[in-house]
XYZ file of N, CA and C in Angstrom:
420
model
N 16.868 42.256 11.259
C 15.555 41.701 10.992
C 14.490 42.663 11.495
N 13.451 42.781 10.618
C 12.635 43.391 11.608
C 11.794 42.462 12.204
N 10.313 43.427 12.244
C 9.078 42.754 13.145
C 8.804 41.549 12.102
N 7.742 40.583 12.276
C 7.676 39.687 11.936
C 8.051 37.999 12.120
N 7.974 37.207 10.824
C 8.148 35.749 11.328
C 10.275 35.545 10.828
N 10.865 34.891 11.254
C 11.720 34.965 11.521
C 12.412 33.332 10.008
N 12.488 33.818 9.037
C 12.638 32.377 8.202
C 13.317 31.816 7.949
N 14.545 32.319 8.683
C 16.563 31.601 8.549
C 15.995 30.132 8.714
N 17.369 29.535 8.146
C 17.459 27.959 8.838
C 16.869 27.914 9.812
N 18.167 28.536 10.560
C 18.138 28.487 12.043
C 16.753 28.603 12.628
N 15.573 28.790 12.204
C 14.390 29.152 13.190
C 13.831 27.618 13.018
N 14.029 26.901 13.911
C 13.375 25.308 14.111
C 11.745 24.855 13.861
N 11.197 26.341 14.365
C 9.770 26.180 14.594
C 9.211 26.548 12.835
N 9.814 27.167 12.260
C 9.219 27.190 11.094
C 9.853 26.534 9.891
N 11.673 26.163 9.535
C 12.012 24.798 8.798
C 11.280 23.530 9.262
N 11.356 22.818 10.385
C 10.009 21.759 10.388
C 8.709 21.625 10.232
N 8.073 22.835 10.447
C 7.275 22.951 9.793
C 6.961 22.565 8.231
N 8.054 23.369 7.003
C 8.302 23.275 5.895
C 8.508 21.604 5.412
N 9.358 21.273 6.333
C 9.811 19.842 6.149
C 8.764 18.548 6.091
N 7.727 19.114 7.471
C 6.556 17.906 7.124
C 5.774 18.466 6.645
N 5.264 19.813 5.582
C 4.134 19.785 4.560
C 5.107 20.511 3.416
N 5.965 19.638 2.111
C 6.655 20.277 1.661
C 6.001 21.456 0.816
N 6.422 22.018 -0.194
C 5.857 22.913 -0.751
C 4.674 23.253 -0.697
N 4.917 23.945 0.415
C 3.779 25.052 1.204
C 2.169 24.084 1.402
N 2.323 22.633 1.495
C 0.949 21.905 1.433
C 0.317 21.774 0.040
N 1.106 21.880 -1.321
C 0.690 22.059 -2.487
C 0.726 20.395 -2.628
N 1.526 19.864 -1.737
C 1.106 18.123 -2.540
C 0.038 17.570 -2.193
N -0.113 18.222 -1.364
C -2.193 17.156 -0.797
C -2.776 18.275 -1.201
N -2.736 19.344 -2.072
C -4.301 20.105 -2.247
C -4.829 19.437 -3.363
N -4.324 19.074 -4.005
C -5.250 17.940 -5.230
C -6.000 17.229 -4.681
N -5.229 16.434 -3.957
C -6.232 15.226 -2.973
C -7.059 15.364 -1.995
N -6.642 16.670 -1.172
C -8.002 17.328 -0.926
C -8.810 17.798 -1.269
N -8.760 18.455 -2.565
C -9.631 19.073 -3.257
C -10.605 17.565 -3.667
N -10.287 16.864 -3.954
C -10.741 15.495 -4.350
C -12.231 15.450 -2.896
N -11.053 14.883 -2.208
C -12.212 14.053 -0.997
C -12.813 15.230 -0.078
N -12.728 16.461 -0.720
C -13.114 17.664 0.194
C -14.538 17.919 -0.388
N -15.135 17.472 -1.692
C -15.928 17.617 -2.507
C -17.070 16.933 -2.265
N -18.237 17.455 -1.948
C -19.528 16.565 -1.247
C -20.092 15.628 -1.977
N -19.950 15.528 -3.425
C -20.231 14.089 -4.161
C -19.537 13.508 -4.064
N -17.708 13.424 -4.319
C -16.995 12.307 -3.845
C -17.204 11.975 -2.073
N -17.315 12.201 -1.153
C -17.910 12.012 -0.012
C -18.962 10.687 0.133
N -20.144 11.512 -0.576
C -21.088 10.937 -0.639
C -21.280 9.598 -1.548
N -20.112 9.735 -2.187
C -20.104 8.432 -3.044
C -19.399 7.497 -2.518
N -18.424 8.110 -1.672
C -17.420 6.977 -0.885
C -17.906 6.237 0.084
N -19.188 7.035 0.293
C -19.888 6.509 1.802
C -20.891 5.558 1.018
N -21.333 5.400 -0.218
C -22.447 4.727 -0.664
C -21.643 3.642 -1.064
N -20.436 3.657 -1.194
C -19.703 2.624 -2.026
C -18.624 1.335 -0.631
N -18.718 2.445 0.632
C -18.648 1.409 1.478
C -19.066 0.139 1.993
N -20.857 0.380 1.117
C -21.645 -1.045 1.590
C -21.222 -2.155 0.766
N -19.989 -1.793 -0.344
C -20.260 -2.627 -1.206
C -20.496 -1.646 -2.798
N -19.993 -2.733 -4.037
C -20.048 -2.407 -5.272
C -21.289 -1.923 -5.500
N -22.198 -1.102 -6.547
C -22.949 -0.242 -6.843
C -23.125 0.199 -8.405
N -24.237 0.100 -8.955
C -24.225 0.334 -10.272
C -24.469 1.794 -10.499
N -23.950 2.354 -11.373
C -24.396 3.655 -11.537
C -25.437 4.417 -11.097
N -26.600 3.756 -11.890
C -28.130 3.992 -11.601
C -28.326 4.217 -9.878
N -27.624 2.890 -9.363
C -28.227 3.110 -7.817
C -27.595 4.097 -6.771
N -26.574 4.590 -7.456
C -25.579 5.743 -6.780
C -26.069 6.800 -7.472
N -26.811 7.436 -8.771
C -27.680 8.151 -9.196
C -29.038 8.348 -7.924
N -29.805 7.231 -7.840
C -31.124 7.187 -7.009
C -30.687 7.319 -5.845
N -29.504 7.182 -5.267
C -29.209 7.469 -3.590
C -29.320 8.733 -3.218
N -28.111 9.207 -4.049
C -28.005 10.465 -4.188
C -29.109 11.547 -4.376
N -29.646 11.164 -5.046
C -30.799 12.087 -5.673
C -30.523 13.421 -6.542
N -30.007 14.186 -5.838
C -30.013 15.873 -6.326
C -28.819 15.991 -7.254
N -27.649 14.775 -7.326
C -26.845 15.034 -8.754
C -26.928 14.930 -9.922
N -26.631 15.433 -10.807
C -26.639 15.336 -12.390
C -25.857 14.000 -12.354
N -26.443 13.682 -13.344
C -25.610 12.497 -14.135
C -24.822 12.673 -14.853
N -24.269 14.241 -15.336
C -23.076 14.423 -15.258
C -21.973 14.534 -14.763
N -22.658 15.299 -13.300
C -21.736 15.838 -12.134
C -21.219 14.106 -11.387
N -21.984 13.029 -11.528
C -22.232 11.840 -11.246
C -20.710 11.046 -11.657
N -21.294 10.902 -13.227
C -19.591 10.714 -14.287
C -18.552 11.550 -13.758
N -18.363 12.409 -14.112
C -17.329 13.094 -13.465
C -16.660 12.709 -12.174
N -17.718 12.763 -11.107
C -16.759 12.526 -9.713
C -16.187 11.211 -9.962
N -17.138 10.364 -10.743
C -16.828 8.439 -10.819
C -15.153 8.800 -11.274
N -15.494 9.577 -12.320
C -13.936 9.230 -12.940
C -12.858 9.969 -12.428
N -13.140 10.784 -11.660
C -12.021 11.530 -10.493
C -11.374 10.539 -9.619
N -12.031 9.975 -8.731
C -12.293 9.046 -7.824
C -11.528 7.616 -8.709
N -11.965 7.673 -9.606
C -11.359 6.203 -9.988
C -9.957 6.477 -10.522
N -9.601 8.107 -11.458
C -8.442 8.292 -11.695
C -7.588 8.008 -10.469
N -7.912 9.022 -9.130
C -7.259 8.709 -7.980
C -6.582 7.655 -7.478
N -7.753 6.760 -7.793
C -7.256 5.025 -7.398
C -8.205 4.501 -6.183
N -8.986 5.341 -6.069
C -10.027 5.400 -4.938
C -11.379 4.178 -5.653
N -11.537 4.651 -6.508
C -12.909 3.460 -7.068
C -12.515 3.114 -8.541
N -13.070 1.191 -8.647
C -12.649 0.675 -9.863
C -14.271 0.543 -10.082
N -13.527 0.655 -11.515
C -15.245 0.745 -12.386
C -14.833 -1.030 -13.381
N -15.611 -1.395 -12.957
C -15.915 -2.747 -14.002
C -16.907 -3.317 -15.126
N -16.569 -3.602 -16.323
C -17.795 -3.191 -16.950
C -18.209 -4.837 -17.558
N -19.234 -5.779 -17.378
C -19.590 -6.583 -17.652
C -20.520 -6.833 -18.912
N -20.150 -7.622 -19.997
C -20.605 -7.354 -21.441
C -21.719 -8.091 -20.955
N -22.661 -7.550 -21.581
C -24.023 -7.791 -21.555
C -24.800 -6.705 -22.334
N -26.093 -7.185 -22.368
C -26.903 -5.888 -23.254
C -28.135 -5.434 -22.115
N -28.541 -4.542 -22.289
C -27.161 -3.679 -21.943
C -26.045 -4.047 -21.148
N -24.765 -3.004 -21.172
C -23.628 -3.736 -20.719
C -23.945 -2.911 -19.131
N -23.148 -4.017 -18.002
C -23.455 -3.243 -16.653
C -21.981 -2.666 -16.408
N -22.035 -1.619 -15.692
C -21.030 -1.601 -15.174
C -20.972 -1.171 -13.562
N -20.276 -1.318 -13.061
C -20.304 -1.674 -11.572
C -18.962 -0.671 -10.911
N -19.318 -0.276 -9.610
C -17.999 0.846 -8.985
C -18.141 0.317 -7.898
N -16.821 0.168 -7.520
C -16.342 -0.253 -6.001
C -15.022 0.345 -5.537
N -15.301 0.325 -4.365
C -14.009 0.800 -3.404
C -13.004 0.364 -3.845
N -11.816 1.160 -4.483
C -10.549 0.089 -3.625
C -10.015 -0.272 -2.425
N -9.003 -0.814 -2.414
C -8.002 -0.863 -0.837
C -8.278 0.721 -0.461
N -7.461 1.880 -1.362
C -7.120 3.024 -0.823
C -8.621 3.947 -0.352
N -9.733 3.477 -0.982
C -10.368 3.895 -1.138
C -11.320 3.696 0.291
N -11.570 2.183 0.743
C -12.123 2.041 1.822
C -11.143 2.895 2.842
N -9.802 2.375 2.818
C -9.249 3.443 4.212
C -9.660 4.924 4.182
N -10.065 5.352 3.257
C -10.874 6.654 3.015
C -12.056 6.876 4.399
N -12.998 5.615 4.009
C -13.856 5.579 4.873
C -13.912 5.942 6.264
N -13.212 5.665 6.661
C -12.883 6.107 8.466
C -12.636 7.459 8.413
N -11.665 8.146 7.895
C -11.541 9.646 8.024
C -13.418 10.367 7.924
N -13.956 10.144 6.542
C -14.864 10.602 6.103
C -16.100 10.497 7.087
N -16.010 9.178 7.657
C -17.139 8.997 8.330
C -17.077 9.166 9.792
N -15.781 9.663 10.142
C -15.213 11.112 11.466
C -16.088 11.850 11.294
N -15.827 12.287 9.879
C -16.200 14.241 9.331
C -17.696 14.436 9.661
N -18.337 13.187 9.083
C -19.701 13.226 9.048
C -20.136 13.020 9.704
N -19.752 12.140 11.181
C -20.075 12.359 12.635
C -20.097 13.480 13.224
N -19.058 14.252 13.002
C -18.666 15.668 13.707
C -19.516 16.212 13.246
N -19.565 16.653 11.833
C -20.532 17.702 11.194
C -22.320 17.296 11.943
N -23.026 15.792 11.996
C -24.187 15.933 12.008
C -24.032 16.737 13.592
N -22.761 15.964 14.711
C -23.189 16.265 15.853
C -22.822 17.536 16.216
N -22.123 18.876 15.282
C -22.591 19.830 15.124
C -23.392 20.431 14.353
N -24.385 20.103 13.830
C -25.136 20.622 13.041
C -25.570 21.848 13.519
N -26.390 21.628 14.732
C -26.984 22.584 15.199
C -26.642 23.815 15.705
N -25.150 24.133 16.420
C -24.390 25.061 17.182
C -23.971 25.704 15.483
N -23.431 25.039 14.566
C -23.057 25.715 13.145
C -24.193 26.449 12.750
N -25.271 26.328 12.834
C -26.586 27.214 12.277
C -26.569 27.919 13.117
N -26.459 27.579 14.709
C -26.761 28.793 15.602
C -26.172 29.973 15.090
N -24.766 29.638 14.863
C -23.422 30.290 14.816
C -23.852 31.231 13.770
N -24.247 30.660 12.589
C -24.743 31.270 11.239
C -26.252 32.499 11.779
N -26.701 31.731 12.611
C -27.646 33.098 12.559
C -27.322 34.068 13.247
N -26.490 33.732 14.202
C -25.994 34.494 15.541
C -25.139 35.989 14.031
N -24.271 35.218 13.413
C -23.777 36.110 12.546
C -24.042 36.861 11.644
N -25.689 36.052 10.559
C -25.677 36.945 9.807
C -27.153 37.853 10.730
N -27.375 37.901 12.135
C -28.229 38.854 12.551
C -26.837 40.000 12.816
N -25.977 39.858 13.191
C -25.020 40.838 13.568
C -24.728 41.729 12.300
N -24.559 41.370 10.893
C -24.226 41.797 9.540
C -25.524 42.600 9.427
N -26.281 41.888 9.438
C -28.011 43.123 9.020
C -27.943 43.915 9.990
N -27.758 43.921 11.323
C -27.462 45.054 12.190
C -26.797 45.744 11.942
N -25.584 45.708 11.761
C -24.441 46.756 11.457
C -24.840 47.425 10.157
N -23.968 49.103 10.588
C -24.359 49.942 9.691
C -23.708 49.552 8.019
N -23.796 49.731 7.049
C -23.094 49.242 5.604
C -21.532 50.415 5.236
N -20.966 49.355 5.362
C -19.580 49.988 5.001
C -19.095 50.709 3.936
């Protein structure tokens, strides 16, 4: 063998590894890619208070397209994360809510978004601290 990671059976520390994220972590990157995405986020967190009509998850939001809008809805609902219900009427309404899987969402997300506001500030530091170091340095 040479230098390096060691990948026989026999090496414990890296088959268990393999064993609890099987193929290389390729089965949750979908689903992260999903809830890693700042409109599904932001929609999961608007949809915690309770069901929501399009329009008012449009006006919360503010800065999304009402395309980019559709889209996440129907990501999110493919997932199994939000049911869309559509009530005949004229116009017809239709309505998005959490599911089961979808509220347990909530707690992780609203970790993230604790952490992130209560670093907000040290992350910008960090950012200027770095890109003053990049304009300093000579160009490669």
């Amino acid at each position: 063998m040479q230098g390096g990671t060691d990948l026989t059976p026999e090496n414990k520390a890296v088959t268990a590894a393999t064993e609890r994220f099987p193929c290389s972590c390729q089965a949750v990157s979908g689903v992260l890619s999903r809830i890693g995405d700042k409109w599904s986020v932001l929609v999961v967190m608007l949809l915690s208070d309770g069901p929501k009509r399009f329009s008012e998850l449009k006006r919360a939001i503010g800065s999304i397209s009402q395309r980019m809008l559709t889209l996440t809805l129907r990501g999110l609902e493919r997932d199994g994360l939000v049911t869309r219900t559509v009530t005949p009427s004229i116009p017809p309404r239709v309505d998005y809510a959490l599911t089961e899987l979808g509220h347990s969402l909530c707690v992780p997300v609203r970790s993230i978004g604790d952490w992130a506001f209560a670093n907000h500030a040290h992350i910008e530091a960090a950012q200027r601290a770095y890109d003053g170091r990049e304009a300093a340095s000579p160009a490669t």
